[in-house]
Tab-separated table of C-alpha atoms and ligand atoms in Angstrom:
chain	number	residue	atom	x	y	z
A	1	MET	CA	31.418	15.107	85.010
A	2	ALA	CA	30.175	18.644	85.748
A	3	LYS	CA	30.595	21.156	82.945
A	4	ALA	CA	31.309	24.887	82.986
A	5	LEU	CA	31.017	27.439	80.189
A	6	VAL	CA	33.328	30.463	80.246
A	7	VAL	CA	32.186	33.218	77.844
A	8	TYR	CA	34.280	36.345	77.271
A	9	THR	CA	34.411	39.482	75.176
A	10	THR	CA	37.602	41.428	74.606
A	11	ARG	CA	39.137	44.086	72.423
A	12	THR	CA	42.851	43.474	72.852
A	13	GLY	CA	42.878	39.908	74.191
A	14	GLU	CA	43.462	40.334	77.921
A	15	THR	CA	40.004	39.214	78.997
A	16	LYS	CA	40.409	36.168	76.738
A	17	SER	CA	43.618	35.254	78.595
A	18	ILE	CA	41.770	35.551	81.911
A	19	ALA	CA	38.981	33.309	80.543
A	20	GLU	CA	41.495	30.620	79.609
A	21	LEU	CA	43.167	30.722	83.026
A	22	ILE	CA	39.818	30.496	84.829
A	23	ALA	CA	38.982	27.467	82.667
A	24	GLU	CA	42.292	25.873	83.697
A	25	GLY	CA	41.397	26.431	87.354
A	26	ILE	CA	38.009	24.773	86.820
A	27	ARG	CA	39.717	21.784	85.175
A	28	PHE	CA	42.100	21.462	88.165
A	29	THR	CA	39.032	20.687	90.283
A	30	GLY	CA	37.990	17.857	87.978
A	31	SER	CA	35.199	19.537	86.008
A	32	GLU	CA	35.083	20.184	82.281
A	33	ALA	CA	35.413	23.773	81.048
A	34	THR	CA	34.633	25.196	77.611
A	35	VAL	CA	35.816	28.694	76.633
A	36	ALA	CA	33.836	30.678	74.037
A	37	ASN	CA	33.832	34.197	72.623
A	38	VAL	CA	30.433	35.954	72.817
A	39	THR	CA	30.435	35.797	69.007
A	40	GLU	CA	30.076	32.002	69.321
A	41	THR	CA	27.055	32.211	71.666
A	42	LYS	CA	24.307	33.373	69.353
A	43	LYS	CA	21.332	31.215	70.261
A	44	GLU	CA	19.854	29.885	73.487
A	45	ALA	CA	20.978	26.369	72.604
A	46	ASP	CA	24.617	27.530	72.731
A	47	LEU	CA	24.120	28.206	76.459
A	48	GLU	CA	22.325	24.988	77.333
A	49	GLY	CA	23.711	21.977	79.156
A	50	TYR	CA	26.226	23.483	81.604
A	51	ASP	CA	26.316	23.381	85.409
A	52	ALA	CA	28.295	26.624	85.791
A	53	TYR	CA	28.614	29.836	83.792
A	54	VAL	CA	31.395	32.397	84.033
A	55	PHE	CA	30.931	35.565	81.979
A	56	GLY	CA	33.598	38.194	81.358
A	57	SER	CA	34.096	41.546	79.664
A	58	ALA	CA	36.752	44.229	79.643
A	59	THR	CA	35.612	47.706	80.728
A	60	TYR	CA	35.483	50.477	78.107
A	61	HIS	CA	34.094	53.947	78.851
A	62	GLY	CA	32.816	52.721	82.194
A	63	GLU	CA	30.801	49.865	80.710
A	64	MET	CA	30.892	46.248	79.661
A	65	MET	CA	31.355	45.730	75.919
A	66	GLN	CA	28.287	45.559	73.661
A	67	GLY	CA	28.778	41.871	72.834
A	68	MET	CA	28.403	40.933	76.510
A	69	LYS	CA	25.255	43.061	76.878
A	70	THR	CA	23.696	41.204	73.946
A	71	MET	CA	24.807	37.838	75.350
A	72	LEU	CA	23.234	38.637	78.746
A	73	PHE	CA	19.869	39.246	77.047
A	74	LEU	CA	20.245	35.821	75.458
A	75	ALA	CA	21.186	34.277	78.809
A	76	GLU	CA	18.053	35.808	80.371
A	77	LYS	CA	16.017	33.446	78.190
A	78	ALA	CA	18.145	30.400	78.955
A	79	ASN	CA	16.874	29.873	82.550
A	80	LEU	CA	20.155	29.685	84.471
A	81	GLU	CA	18.460	29.849	87.901
A	82	GLY	CA	20.388	27.948	90.559
A	83	ARG	CA	23.418	27.226	88.363
A	84	ALA	CA	26.852	28.177	89.671
A	85	GLY	CA	28.133	31.527	88.398
A	86	GLY	CA	30.977	34.022	88.373
A	87	SER	CA	32.210	37.008	86.363
A	88	PHE	CA	35.536	38.539	85.377
A	89	GLY	CA	37.295	41.107	83.237
A	90	ALA	CA	40.459	43.064	82.542
A	91	PHE	CA	40.376	46.772	83.316
A	92	GLY	CA	42.548	49.888	83.424
A	93	TRP	CA	41.360	52.024	86.347
A	94	SER	CA	37.635	51.761	87.188
A	95	GLY	CA	36.645	48.246	86.034
A	96	GLU	CA	32.839	48.434	86.187
A	97	ALA	CA	32.096	45.540	83.824
A	98	PRO	CA	32.700	42.464	86.023
A	99	GLY	CA	30.530	43.890	88.837
A	100	ARG	CA	27.679	44.738	86.482
A	101	ILE	CA	27.765	41.255	84.966
A	102	PHE	CA	27.923	39.671	88.433
A	103	ASP	CA	24.910	41.664	89.675
A	104	THR	CA	22.875	40.710	86.600
A	105	MET	CA	23.665	37.028	87.091
A	106	ALA	CA	22.740	37.244	90.804
A	107	ASN	CA	19.656	39.480	90.651
A	108	ILE	CA	18.064	38.689	87.311
A	109	PHE	CA	19.197	35.143	86.544
A	110	LYS	CA	19.155	34.136	90.252
A	111	MET	CA	22.279	32.063	89.927
A	112	ASP	CA	24.324	30.513	92.734
A	113	MET	CA	27.201	33.003	92.612
A	114	VAL	CA	30.728	32.713	94.023
A	115	GLY	CA	31.903	35.361	96.511
A	116	GLY	CA	32.359	38.224	94.048
A	117	PRO	CA	33.518	39.256	90.583
A	118	MET	CA	37.157	38.825	89.536
A	119	ARG	CA	38.788	41.967	88.170
A	120	LEU	CA	42.340	42.046	86.894
A	121	LYS	CA	44.179	45.281	86.169
A	122	SER	CA	45.695	45.053	82.698
A	123	ALA	CA	49.261	45.804	83.772
A	124	SER	CA	49.182	42.961	86.303
A	125	LEU	CA	47.977	40.185	84.003
A	126	GLY	CA	51.354	38.416	84.142
A	127	GLY	CA	51.237	38.274	87.934
A	128	GLY	CA	47.553	37.401	87.958
A	129	THR	CA	47.810	33.855	86.663
A	130	GLN	CA	47.350	32.336	90.096
A	131	MET	CA	44.457	34.667	90.893
A	132	CYS	CA	42.610	33.636	87.711
A	133	GLN	CA	43.212	29.938	88.286
A	134	ASP	CA	42.060	30.278	91.897
A	135	TYR	CA	38.842	31.922	90.713
A	136	GLY	CA	38.286	28.915	88.433
A	137	LYS	CA	38.877	26.616	91.388
A	138	GLU	CA	36.256	28.544	93.394
A	139	ILE	CA	33.727	27.874	90.619
A	140	GLY	CA	34.851	24.244	90.403
A	141	LYS	CA	34.377	23.770	94.146
A	142	LYS	CA	30.733	24.782	93.837
A	143	LEU	CA	30.324	22.054	91.240
A	144	SER	CA	31.954	19.324	93.277
A	145	THR	CA	29.863	20.172	96.358
A	146	SER	CA	26.489	20.595	94.587
B	1	FMN	C1	39.298	53.923	74.783
B	1	FMN	C2	39.471	53.132	76.045
B	1	FMN	C3	38.579	53.305	77.092
B	1	FMN	C4	38.750	52.602	78.303
B	1	FMN	N1	37.863	52.804	79.316
B	1	FMN	C5	38.094	52.210	80.517
B	1	FMN	C6	37.261	52.489	81.624
B	1	FMN	O1	36.292	53.252	81.555
B	1	FMN	N2	37.549	51.884	82.804
B	1	FMN	C7	38.612	51.027	82.951
B	1	FMN	O2	38.801	50.494	84.033
B	1	FMN	N3	39.401	50.731	81.913
B	1	FMN	C8	39.193	51.293	80.701
B	1	FMN	N4	40.020	51.016	79.649
B	1	FMN	C9	41.144	50.079	79.831
B	1	FMN	C10	40.799	48.645	79.386
B	1	FMN	O3	39.718	48.136	80.154
B	1	FMN	C11	42.039	47.762	79.597
B	1	FMN	O4	43.030	48.133	78.670
B	1	FMN	C12	41.748	46.281	79.480
B	1	FMN	O5	42.874	45.560	79.886
B	1	FMN	C13	41.363	45.851	78.076
B	1	FMN	O6	41.002	44.491	78.096
B	1	FMN	P1	40.829	43.628	76.762
B	1	FMN	O7	42.228	43.307	76.248
B	1	FMN	O8	40.151	42.373	77.232
B	1	FMN	O9	40.039	44.401	75.771
B	1	FMN	C14	39.842	51.678	78.438
B	1	FMN	C15	40.732	51.512	77.362
B	1	FMN	C16	40.565	52.213	76.182
B	1	FMN	C17	41.537	51.992	75.050
């Protein structure tokens, strides 16, 4: 069974909720999905052994959170080339983080990315359940066709 790792960083929990819904969507497609906080991904070995990676951070002061920046430097060493990838995050008004993460995964890690990052405005989290699950399904589809 194909396996996906969903790693998030959050301050008030919204990006964690998105991570869990994306993981549900991945599971709907028949793949396994593990959800982890960036604080649980400290060494290269924590990132090894997955077919897809979905990384997410909320946006604060126009940036991704520090924990995700540190995790991306770790991921750079993990050789994720060709693996399926996506990115996500909760935001208030500008939401830069998911796009920055997505571009890093595409340009530096050279991953096989889905169509674009998934951004969810904080106030609409309740109504965004379907959107998050669908994003997970998009990742899952890459796994079942690769
Ligand atoms: C001090 C502060 C700065 C913020 N800066 C931004 C920002 O630059 N752009 C944006 O889109 N949202 C910004 N937000 C809104 C958060 O991204 C939003 O509340 C998000 O849902 C938080 O997600 P989390 O629960 O995963 O931490 C900011 C919020 C706070 C409290």
